[in-house]
GROMACS .gro file of C-alpha atoms in nm:
model
  226
    1MET     CA    1   1.536   3.352   4.083
    2THR     CA    2   1.840   3.524   3.927
    3ILE     CA    3   1.900   3.472   3.556
    4THR     CA    4   2.271   3.467   3.472
    5LYS     CA    5   2.423   3.655   3.180
    6THR     CA    6   2.492   3.321   3.012
    7VAL     CA    7   2.125   3.221   3.031
    8LYS     CA    8   2.015   3.565   2.909
    9SER     CA    9   2.253   3.540   2.616
   10ALA     CA   10   2.129   3.194   2.530
   11LEU     CA   11   1.764   3.307   2.538
   12PHE     CA   12   1.836   3.607   2.319
   13ALA     CA   13   2.034   3.391   2.078
   14LEU     CA   14   1.736   3.156   2.056
   15ALA     CA   15   1.505   3.449   1.978
   16CYS     CA   16   1.743   3.567   1.706
   17THR     CA   17   1.762   3.218   1.561
   18VAL     CA   18   1.384   3.201   1.536
   19TYR     CA   19   1.378   3.544   1.375
   20LEU     CA   20   1.655   3.472   1.126
   21THR     CA   21   1.521   3.130   1.025
   22THR     CA   22   1.156   3.231   0.988
   23GLY     CA   23   1.190   3.593   0.886
   24VAL     CA   24   0.912   3.677   1.128
   25ALA     CA   25   0.927   3.865   1.453
   26ASN     CA   26   0.659   3.717   1.672
   27ALA     CA   27   0.525   4.020   1.852
   28ALA     CA   28   0.350   3.950   2.177
   29VAL     CA   29  -0.022   3.920   2.128
   30GLY     CA   30  -0.206   4.208   2.289
   31PRO     CA   31  -0.441   4.160   2.581
   32ASN     CA   32  -0.776   3.996   2.521
   33LEU     CA   33  -1.039   4.270   2.496
   34ILE     CA   34  -1.311   4.016   2.574
   35SER     CA   35  -1.383   3.914   2.932
   36ASN     CA   36  -1.464   3.553   3.017
   37GLY     CA   37  -1.379   3.444   2.664
   38SER     CA   38  -1.348   3.080   2.767
   39PHE     CA   39  -1.669   3.083   2.974
   40GLU     CA   40  -1.499   2.973   3.294
   41SER     CA   41  -1.645   3.232   3.533
   42ASN     CA   42  -1.968   3.045   3.612
   43VAL     CA   43  -1.880   2.691   3.718
   44VAL     CA   44  -2.110   2.412   3.605
   45ASN     CA   45  -2.149   2.171   3.894
   46ASN     CA   46  -2.434   1.930   3.836
   47LEU     CA   47  -2.490   1.570   3.733
   48HIS     CA   48  -2.579   1.661   3.374
   49GLY     CA   49  -2.245   1.831   3.308
   50TYR     CA   50  -2.414   2.141   3.165
   51SER     CA   51  -2.650   2.423   3.261
   52THR     CA   52  -2.914   2.577   3.034
   53LEU     CA   53  -2.918   2.958   3.042
   54GLY     CA   54  -3.164   3.196   2.877
   55SER     CA   55  -3.216   3.567   2.827
   56THR     CA   56  -3.425   3.583   3.143
   57THR     CA   57  -3.203   3.363   3.360
   58GLY     CA   58  -2.875   3.540   3.277
   59GLY     CA   59  -2.585   3.367   3.443
   60LEU     CA   60  -2.323   3.395   3.170
   61GLN     CA   61  -2.084   3.641   3.330
   62ASN     CA   62  -1.972   3.938   3.113
   63TRP     CA   63  -2.200   3.824   2.829
   64THR     CA   64  -2.559   3.910   2.742
   65ILE     CA   65  -2.789   3.632   2.626
   66ASN     CA   66  -2.991   3.831   2.375
   67SER     CA   67  -3.239   3.566   2.269
   68GLY     CA   68  -3.305   3.194   2.273
   69ASN     CA   69  -3.102   2.995   2.520
   70ILE     CA   70  -2.766   2.824   2.544
   71ASP     CA   71  -2.599   2.541   2.732
   72LEU     CA   72  -2.296   2.622   2.944
   73ILE     CA   73  -2.103   2.299   2.907
   74GLY     CA   74  -1.894   2.155   3.189
   75THR     CA   75  -1.804   1.787   3.193
   76PHE     CA   76  -2.055   1.694   2.921
   77TRP     CA   77  -1.782   1.723   2.659
   78ASN     CA   78  -1.417   1.829   2.639
   79ALA     CA   79  -1.360   2.204   2.617
   80GLN     CA   80  -1.098   2.351   2.387
   81ASP     CA   81  -0.961   2.579   2.659
   82GLY     CA   82  -1.005   2.537   3.032
   83LYS     CA   83  -1.294   2.323   3.152
   84GLN     CA   84  -1.602   2.485   2.999
   85SER     CA   85  -1.747   2.590   2.665
   86LEU     CA   86  -2.085   2.669   2.510
   87ASP     CA   87  -2.349   2.500   2.301
   88LEU     CA   88  -2.526   2.792   2.133
   89ASN     CA   89  -2.845   2.585   2.121
   90GLY     CA   90  -3.002   2.517   2.457
   91SER     CA   91  -3.338   2.355   2.519
   92ALA     CA   92  -3.571   2.565   2.305
   93ALA     CA   93  -3.421   2.794   2.043
   94ASN     CA   94  -3.109   2.912   1.866
   95GLY     CA   95  -2.910   3.119   2.115
   96VAL     CA   96  -2.757   3.462   2.063
   97ILE     CA   97  -2.490   3.607   2.293
   98SER     CA   98  -2.303   3.938   2.284
   99GLN     CA   99  -2.046   4.146   2.467
  100ALA     CA  100  -1.957   4.515   2.428
  101PHE     CA  101  -1.600   4.638   2.471
  102ALA     CA  102  -1.401   4.958   2.419
  103THR     CA  103  -1.261   5.017   2.070
  104THR     CA  104  -1.091   5.293   1.873
  105VAL     CA  105  -1.270   5.433   1.570
  106GLY     CA  106  -1.096   5.324   1.250
  107GLN     CA  107  -0.890   5.052   1.423
  108GLU     CA  108  -0.904   4.700   1.280
  109TYR     CA  109  -0.968   4.416   1.524
  110GLU     CA  110  -0.929   4.042   1.491
  111VAL     CA  111  -1.165   3.799   1.659
  112THR     CA  112  -1.044   3.443   1.697
  113PHE     CA  113  -1.254   3.165   1.842
  114TRP     CA  114  -1.273   2.788   1.847
  115MET     CA  115  -1.572   2.613   1.697
  116ALA     CA  116  -1.704   2.258   1.712
  117GLY     CA  117  -2.052   2.108   1.717
  118ASN     CA  118  -2.275   1.905   1.943
  119PRO     CA  119  -2.238   1.559   1.787
  120GLY     CA  120  -2.551   1.411   1.949
  121ASP     CA  121  -2.795   1.424   1.656
  122SER     CA  122  -2.813   1.319   1.292
  123ASN     CA  123  -2.774   1.673   1.156
  124LYS     CA  124  -2.396   1.702   1.172
  125LEU     CA  125  -2.359   2.038   0.998
  126LYS     CA  126  -2.349   2.311   1.265
  127SER     CA  127  -2.353   2.682   1.187
  128LEU     CA  128  -2.319   3.019   1.356
  129MET     CA  129  -2.282   3.384   1.262
  130VAL     CA  130  -2.035   3.634   1.407
  131SER     CA  131  -2.095   4.007   1.380
  132ALA     CA  132  -1.947   4.336   1.499
  133ALA     CA  133  -1.954   4.697   1.377
  134GLY     CA  134  -2.206   4.616   1.105
  135VAL     CA  135  -2.002   4.330   0.959
  136SER     CA  136  -2.114   3.965   0.974
  137GLU     CA  137  -1.965   3.633   0.869
  138SER     CA  138  -2.103   3.280   0.878
  139PHE     CA  139  -1.908   2.973   0.987
  140GLN     CA  140  -1.985   2.603   0.967
  141PHE     CA  141  -1.854   2.291   1.135
  142ASN     CA  142  -1.911   1.930   1.032
  143ALA     CA  143  -1.946   1.712   1.341
  144THR     CA  144  -1.944   1.386   1.147
  145GLY     CA  145  -1.729   1.133   1.333
  146LYS     CA  146  -1.690   1.359   1.636
  147THR     CA  147  -1.768   1.256   1.993
  148ASN     CA  148  -1.794   1.429   2.330
  149SER     CA  149  -1.437   1.322   2.404
  150ASN     CA  150  -1.311   1.411   2.055
  151MET     CA  151  -1.485   1.733   1.956
  152GLY     CA  152  -1.245   1.831   1.679
  153TRP     CA  153  -1.223   2.195   1.779
  154THR     CA  154  -1.120   2.424   1.491
  155GLN     CA  155  -0.995   2.782   1.522
  156GLU     CA  156  -1.172   3.046   1.316
  157ALA     CA  157  -1.102   3.418   1.263
  158PHE     CA  158  -1.311   3.725   1.188
  159THR     CA  159  -1.201   4.088   1.143
  160PHE     CA  160  -1.382   4.418   1.161
  161VAL     CA  161  -1.304   4.789   1.173
  162ALA     CA  162  -1.449   4.979   1.468
  163SER     CA  163  -1.690   5.259   1.386
  164ASP     CA  164  -1.751   5.369   1.746
  165SER     CA  165  -1.579   5.397   2.083
  166HIS     CA  166  -1.751   5.073   2.184
  167SER     CA  167  -1.822   4.771   1.967
  168THR     CA  168  -2.050   4.478   2.034
  169LEU     CA  169  -1.937   4.130   1.937
  170THR     CA  170  -2.225   3.889   1.874
  171PHE     CA  171  -2.235   3.513   1.824
  172ALA     CA  172  -2.565   3.374   1.696
  173SER     CA  173  -2.653   3.014   1.627
  174THR     CA  174  -2.796   2.973   1.277
  175GLN     CA  175  -2.861   2.604   1.319
  176SER     CA  176  -3.130   2.469   1.087
  177LEU     CA  177  -3.462   2.357   1.231
  178ASN     CA  178  -3.550   1.995   1.293
  179PRO     CA  179  -3.768   1.822   1.028
  180ASN     CA  180  -4.075   1.887   1.245
  181GLY     CA  181  -4.003   2.260   1.250
  182SER     CA  182  -3.876   2.276   1.609
  183ALA     CA  183  -3.546   2.434   1.705
  184SER     CA  184  -3.250   2.200   1.741
  185THR     CA  185  -3.103   2.138   2.084
  186PHE     CA  186  -2.776   2.022   1.926
  187GLY     CA  187  -2.600   2.335   1.809
  188PRO     CA  188  -2.262   2.486   1.729
  189ALA     CA  189  -2.007   2.475   2.012
  190LEU     CA  190  -1.801   2.781   2.102
  191ASP     CA  191  -1.490   2.833   2.316
  192ASN     CA  192  -1.183   3.052   2.371
  193VAL     CA  193  -1.300   3.381   2.219
  194PHE     CA  194  -1.014   3.629   2.184
  195VAL     CA  195  -1.022   3.984   2.046
  196THR     CA  196  -0.716   4.200   1.985
  197ALA     CA  197  -0.628   4.510   1.785
  198VAL     CA  198  -0.446   4.440   1.459
  199PRO     CA  199  -0.110   4.624   1.445
  200GLU     CA  200  -0.058   4.856   1.151
  201PRO     CA  201   0.183   4.727   0.880
  202GLU     CA  202   0.426   5.002   0.978
  203THR     CA  203   0.441   4.862   1.331
  204TYR     CA  204   0.529   4.516   1.201
  205ALA     CA  205   0.792   4.665   0.970
  206MET     CA  206   0.955   4.865   1.249
  207LEU     CA  207   0.958   4.560   1.474
  208LEU     CA  208   1.115   4.344   1.205
  209VAL     CA  209   1.382   4.600   1.124
  210GLY     CA  210   1.458   4.671   1.490
  211LEU     CA  211   1.496   4.308   1.589
  212GLY     CA  212   1.692   4.235   1.273
  213LEU     CA  213   1.943   4.511   1.349
  214VAL     CA  214   1.986   4.396   1.709
  215CYS     CA  215   2.036   4.034   1.605
  216ALA     CA  216   2.283   4.136   1.335
  217ALA     CA  217   2.481   4.342   1.588
  218VAL     CA  218   2.497   4.046   1.825
  219LYS     CA  219   2.623   3.822   1.545
  220ARG     CA  220   2.896   4.073   1.450
  221ARG     CA  221   3.008   4.106   1.812
  222LYS     CA  222   3.031   3.730   1.850
  223ALA     CA  223   3.226   3.704   1.524
  224LYS     CA  224   3.483   3.957   1.653
  225GLN     CA  225   3.515   3.769   1.980
  226ALA     CA  226   3.572   3.436   1.805
   0.00000   0.00000   0.00000
């Protein structure tokens, strides 16, 4: 399909309008450094709508199940992205998953992910911990009023600075035990994990200035033509 000069001009004018009205140049988000971040690679195809996976069974492509077990959720509830997500509590214990990826020493990285909670029990407060490069942060989700068709997915963010050429991102359920001391099978839900390098402030500044100059030049040219 050929894009005419008129269409190109209109698209650029729209970009300049967004820039000039918001004062922000929306740089393209870098590639996701995590593979299978939405847990779509292994398709759940059974009557239960989920599959329980443990450290010995494997089965979660690109991820390591370090301990406990997890549920790979298919049709059991609505995913935030794609068709599948995770319950970090499977059938026996709080699950822990991790994935290693290449990083640059001293570079800051942002981890974004979507969190919800299995709403099937009376303990509605779900919790997990995210860690990488020696830094950890806890997150909670209140599943009160949520259902399998209305999970209430919420986006969360976590940042760390790489200290090695490879970093390992870990998600661990920290769900409290049941009153009888057994591990809960209704844990925190996880989906759409995305990791990208955080641009340096100088990069943002150069991008803002560059786009601002180009947009200003276009405006001056149009004013002369009017």
